[in-house]
mmCIF file of C-alpha atoms in Angstrom:
data_model
loop_
_atom_site.group_PDB
_atom_site.id
_atom_site.type_symbol
_atom_site.label_atom_id
_atom_site.label_comp_id
_atom_site.label_asym_id
_atom_site.label_seq_id
_atom_site.Cartn_x
_atom_site.Cartn_y
_atom_site.Cartn_z
ATOM 1 C CA MET A 1 -14.113 -36.183 -45.712
ATOM 2 C CA LYS A 2 -15.055 -36.337 -49.335
ATOM 3 C CA ASN A 3 -14.433 -32.999 -51.120
ATOM 4 C CA LYS A 4 -16.154 -32.302 -54.379
ATOM 5 C CA LYS A 5 -14.859 -28.879 -55.073
ATOM 6 C CA ALA A 6 -12.320 -26.641 -53.671
ATOM 7 C CA VAL A 7 -12.382 -22.885 -54.357
ATOM 8 C CA VAL A 8 -8.949 -21.176 -53.767
ATOM 9 C CA TYR A 9 -8.976 -17.420 -53.505
ATOM 10 C CA VAL A 10 -5.490 -15.692 -54.009
ATOM 11 C CA ARG A 11 -4.924 -11.897 -53.128
ATOM 12 C CA LEU A 12 -2.082 -9.894 -52.574
ATOM 13 C CA LYS A 13 -0.940 -9.516 -49.057
ATOM 14 C CA GLU A 14 -1.917 -6.546 -47.001
ATOM 15 C CA GLY A 15 0.716 -3.624 -47.622
ATOM 16 C CA VAL A 16 1.619 -4.971 -51.121
ATOM 17 C CA LEU A 17 0.468 -2.367 -53.774
ATOM 18 C CA ASP A 18 -2.315 -3.404 -56.034
ATOM 19 C CA PRO A 19 -1.732 -1.484 -59.375
ATOM 20 C CA GLN A 20 -4.799 -3.150 -60.859
ATOM 21 C CA GLY A 21 -7.008 -2.110 -57.869
ATOM 22 C CA VAL A 22 -5.824 1.482 -57.779
ATOM 23 C CA THR A 23 -6.561 1.646 -61.702
ATOM 24 C CA ILE A 24 -10.134 0.244 -61.163
ATOM 25 C CA GLN A 25 -10.768 2.533 -58.319
ATOM 26 C CA ARG A 26 -9.724 5.570 -60.454
ATOM 27 C CA ALA A 27 -11.854 4.207 -63.390
ATOM 28 C CA ILE A 28 -14.883 4.006 -60.909
ATOM 29 C CA LEU A 29 -14.311 7.537 -60.034
ATOM 30 C CA ASN A 30 -14.008 8.799 -63.419
ATOM 31 C CA MET A 31 -17.132 7.148 -64.388
ATOM 32 C CA GLY A 32 -18.789 9.601 -61.767
ATOM 33 C CA TYR A 33 -19.422 7.133 -58.767
ATOM 34 C CA ASP A 34 -18.130 8.540 -55.472
ATOM 35 C CA VAL A 35 -19.019 5.394 -53.459
ATOM 36 C CA VAL A 36 -16.028 3.289 -53.562
ATOM 37 C CA GLU A 37 -13.205 4.330 -51.318
ATOM 38 C CA GLY A 38 -10.789 1.442 -52.185
ATOM 39 C CA VAL A 39 -10.370 -1.703 -54.464
ATOM 40 C CA ARG A 40 -8.332 -4.666 -54.101
ATOM 41 C CA SER A 41 -8.214 -7.278 -56.790
ATOM 42 C CA GLY A 42 -7.647 -10.996 -56.428
ATOM 43 C CA ARG A 43 -8.095 -14.124 -58.362
ATOM 44 C CA PHE A 44 -9.955 -17.444 -57.709
ATOM 45 C CA PHE A 45 -9.756 -21.009 -58.968
ATOM 46 C CA GLU A 46 -12.392 -23.544 -58.767
ATOM 47 C CA LEU A 47 -10.752 -27.031 -58.598
ATOM 48 C CA GLU A 48 -13.030 -29.907 -59.343
ATOM 49 C CA LEU A 49 -11.806 -32.825 -57.061
ATOM 50 C CA ALA A 50 -11.776 -36.550 -58.051
ATOM 51 C CA ASP A 51 -14.107 -38.634 -55.938
ATOM 52 C CA GLY A 52 -13.208 -41.229 -53.367
ATOM 53 C CA ASN A 53 -9.761 -39.795 -52.367
ATOM 54 C CA GLY A 54 -10.513 -38.974 -48.789
ATOM 55 C CA ASP A 55 -9.173 -35.876 -47.528
ATOM 56 C CA LEU A 56 -7.453 -33.882 -50.329
ATOM 57 C CA SER A 57 -6.905 -30.700 -48.254
ATOM 58 C CA GLY A 58 -3.089 -31.350 -47.903
ATOM 59 C CA LYS A 59 -2.627 -31.839 -51.691
ATOM 60 C CA VAL A 60 -4.596 -28.827 -52.497
ATOM 61 C CA GLU A 61 -2.576 -26.640 -50.151
ATOM 62 C CA GLU A 62 0.484 -27.975 -51.915
ATOM 63 C CA ILE A 63 -1.064 -27.067 -55.177
ATOM 64 C CA CYS A 64 -1.699 -23.573 -54.052
ATOM 65 C CA ARG A 65 1.640 -23.061 -52.607
ATOM 66 C CA LYS A 66 3.494 -24.319 -55.622
ATOM 67 C CA LEU A 67 1.344 -23.266 -58.539
ATOM 68 C CA LEU A 68 -1.610 -20.861 -57.869
ATOM 69 C CA ALA A 69 0.008 -18.317 -55.371
ATOM 70 C CA ASN A 70 3.138 -16.559 -55.175
ATOM 71 C CA PRO A 71 3.821 -16.899 -51.295
ATOM 72 C CA VAL A 72 6.162 -13.890 -51.390
ATOM 73 C CA ILE A 73 3.463 -11.361 -52.160
ATOM 74 C CA GLU A 74 0.230 -13.209 -51.896
ATOM 75 C CA ASP A 75 -1.892 -14.976 -49.486
ATOM 76 C CA PHE A 76 -4.418 -17.860 -50.324
ATOM 77 C CA SER A 77 -7.487 -19.304 -48.651
ATOM 78 C CA VAL A 78 -9.496 -22.342 -49.601
ATOM 79 C CA GLU A 79 -13.178 -23.189 -49.223
ATOM 80 C CA TYR A 80 -14.628 -26.855 -49.813
ATOM 81 C CA THR A 81 -18.163 -27.349 -51.005
ATOM 82 C CA MET B 1 -28.758 -1.147 -45.097
ATOM 83 C CA LYS B 2 -25.414 0.055 -44.693
ATOM 84 C CA ASN B 3 -22.777 -1.789 -46.792
ATOM 85 C CA LYS B 4 -19.160 -1.673 -45.609
ATOM 86 C CA LYS B 5 -17.386 -3.982 -48.276
ATOM 87 C CA ALA B 6 -18.686 -5.641 -51.447
ATOM 88 C CA VAL B 7 -16.938 -8.568 -52.915
ATOM 89 C CA VAL B 8 -17.529 -8.966 -56.687
ATOM 90 C CA TYR B 9 -16.887 -12.392 -58.224
ATOM 91 C CA VAL B 10 -16.427 -12.516 -62.004
ATOM 92 C CA ARG B 11 -16.301 -15.783 -63.658
ATOM 93 C CA LEU B 12 -16.622 -16.820 -67.500
ATOM 94 C CA LYS B 13 -20.140 -18.126 -68.206
ATOM 95 C CA GLU B 14 -20.492 -21.874 -68.325
ATOM 96 C CA GLY B 15 -19.746 -23.299 -71.915
ATOM 97 C CA VAL B 16 -17.030 -20.383 -72.550
ATOM 98 C CA LEU B 17 -13.583 -21.912 -72.920
ATOM 99 C CA ASP B 18 -11.207 -21.019 -70.083
ATOM 100 C CA PRO B 19 -7.713 -21.365 -71.464
ATOM 101 C CA GLN B 20 -6.099 -20.187 -68.088
ATOM 102 C CA GLY B 21 -7.921 -22.862 -66.212
ATOM 103 C CA VAL B 22 -7.029 -25.833 -68.934
ATOM 104 C CA THR B 23 -3.424 -24.648 -68.507
ATOM 105 C CA ILE B 24 -3.579 -24.805 -64.847
ATOM 106 C CA GLN B 25 -5.221 -28.202 -64.897
ATOM 107 C CA ARG B 26 -2.458 -29.484 -67.033
ATOM 108 C CA ALA B 27 0.372 -27.924 -65.031
ATOM 109 C CA ILE B 28 -1.236 -29.629 -62.089
ATOM 110 C CA LEU B 29 -1.127 -33.109 -63.642
ATOM 111 C CA ASN B 30 2.520 -32.529 -64.685
ATOM 112 C CA MET B 31 3.278 -31.882 -61.076
ATOM 113 C CA GLY B 32 2.216 -35.333 -60.431
ATOM 114 C CA TYR B 33 -1.359 -34.679 -58.757
ATOM 115 C CA ASP B 34 -4.035 -36.784 -60.175
ATOM 116 C CA VAL B 35 -6.908 -35.477 -57.753
ATOM 117 C CA VAL B 36 -7.974 -32.310 -60.044
ATOM 118 C CA GLU B 37 -10.312 -33.148 -62.664
ATOM 119 C CA GLY B 38 -11.001 -29.612 -63.712
ATOM 120 C CA VAL B 39 -10.029 -25.970 -63.206
ATOM 121 C CA ARG B 40 -11.909 -22.729 -63.618
ATOM 122 C CA SER B 41 -10.561 -19.478 -63.027
ATOM 123 C CA GLY B 42 -12.094 -16.238 -62.090
ATOM 124 C CA ARG B 43 -11.377 -12.873 -60.649
ATOM 125 C CA PHE B 44 -12.591 -10.989 -57.723
ATOM 126 C CA PHE B 45 -12.792 -7.347 -56.490
ATOM 127 C CA GLU B 46 -13.203 -6.146 -52.983
ATOM 128 C CA LEU B 47 -14.720 -2.809 -52.964
ATOM 129 C CA GLU B 48 -14.713 -0.644 -49.777
ATOM 130 C CA LEU B 49 -17.790 1.358 -49.698
ATOM 131 C CA ALA B 50 -18.246 4.831 -48.487
ATOM 132 C CA ASP B 51 -20.383 4.978 -45.141
ATOM 133 C CA GLY B 52 -23.657 6.445 -44.834
ATOM 134 C CA ASN B 53 -24.998 6.063 -48.446
ATOM 135 C CA GLY B 54 -27.636 3.829 -47.755
ATOM 136 C CA ASP B 55 -28.188 0.872 -50.028
ATOM 137 C CA LEU B 56 -25.583 1.008 -52.627
ATOM 138 C CA SER B 57 -26.293 -2.398 -54.454
ATOM 139 C CA GLY B 58 -27.805 -0.740 -57.431
ATOM 140 C CA LYS B 59 -24.765 1.289 -58.009
ATOM 141 C CA VAL B 60 -22.269 -1.488 -57.429
ATOM 142 C CA GLU B 61 -24.244 -3.651 -60.025
ATOM 143 C CA GLU B 62 -23.838 -0.853 -62.605
ATOM 144 C CA ILE B 63 -20.028 -0.889 -61.655
ATOM 145 C CA CYS B 64 -20.118 -4.430 -62.412
ATOM 146 C CA ARG B 65 -21.828 -4.419 -65.621
ATOM 147 C CA LYS B 66 -19.939 -1.376 -67.059
ATOM 148 C CA LEU B 67 -16.634 -2.008 -65.890
ATOM 149 C CA LEU B 68 -15.765 -5.240 -63.883
ATOM 150 C CA ALA B 69 -17.302 -7.848 -66.021
ATOM 151 C CA ASN B 70 -17.751 -8.379 -69.647
ATOM 152 C CA PRO B 71 -21.393 -9.353 -69.849
ATOM 153 C CA VAL B 72 -20.891 -11.175 -73.175
ATOM 154 C CA ILE B 73 -18.719 -14.041 -71.700
ATOM 155 C CA GLU B 74 -18.899 -13.431 -67.861
ATOM 156 C CA ASP B 75 -21.174 -13.577 -65.048
ATOM 157 C CA PHE B 76 -20.622 -11.890 -61.875
ATOM 158 C CA SER B 77 -22.028 -12.057 -58.412
ATOM 159 C CA VAL B 78 -21.864 -9.872 -55.316
ATOM 160 C CA GLU B 79 -21.462 -10.426 -51.588
ATOM 161 C CA TYR B 80 -21.815 -7.806 -49.043
ATOM 162 C CA THR B 81 -20.185 -7.821 -45.786
#
């Protein structure tokens, strides 16, 4: 399997308070929109992968655990394209 | 169309320097992984939408343009689930 790009999505675990999301939700309300009942924020990283290295998913998962996500309070998922 | 959740992805426009991405790429290299040739970072927001308001995509786009993204340097896309 040859991967060209890996997109890593990092989000706070369920139950972990998301102050940025709360602030955004409040801002949306203050702008006059009453259609949004909750906001959770997250980050994503698009990793351009080197060609011809076979399956890199193991290495990508290591990079996620060690660098991109804080496993204590965050979950991550990876999509390959 | 009834939308339950909108996920907004905000990323820097192509050509706009991404210092966070550059720093992460360097960190990955310093950790000994040589499989990542580029990193672009972005943010996403999961908006829980109120039920029974019909098609909210217009309002969601307004919220994106006014609050979640900086249209000068960022693009956004929305996925409904």
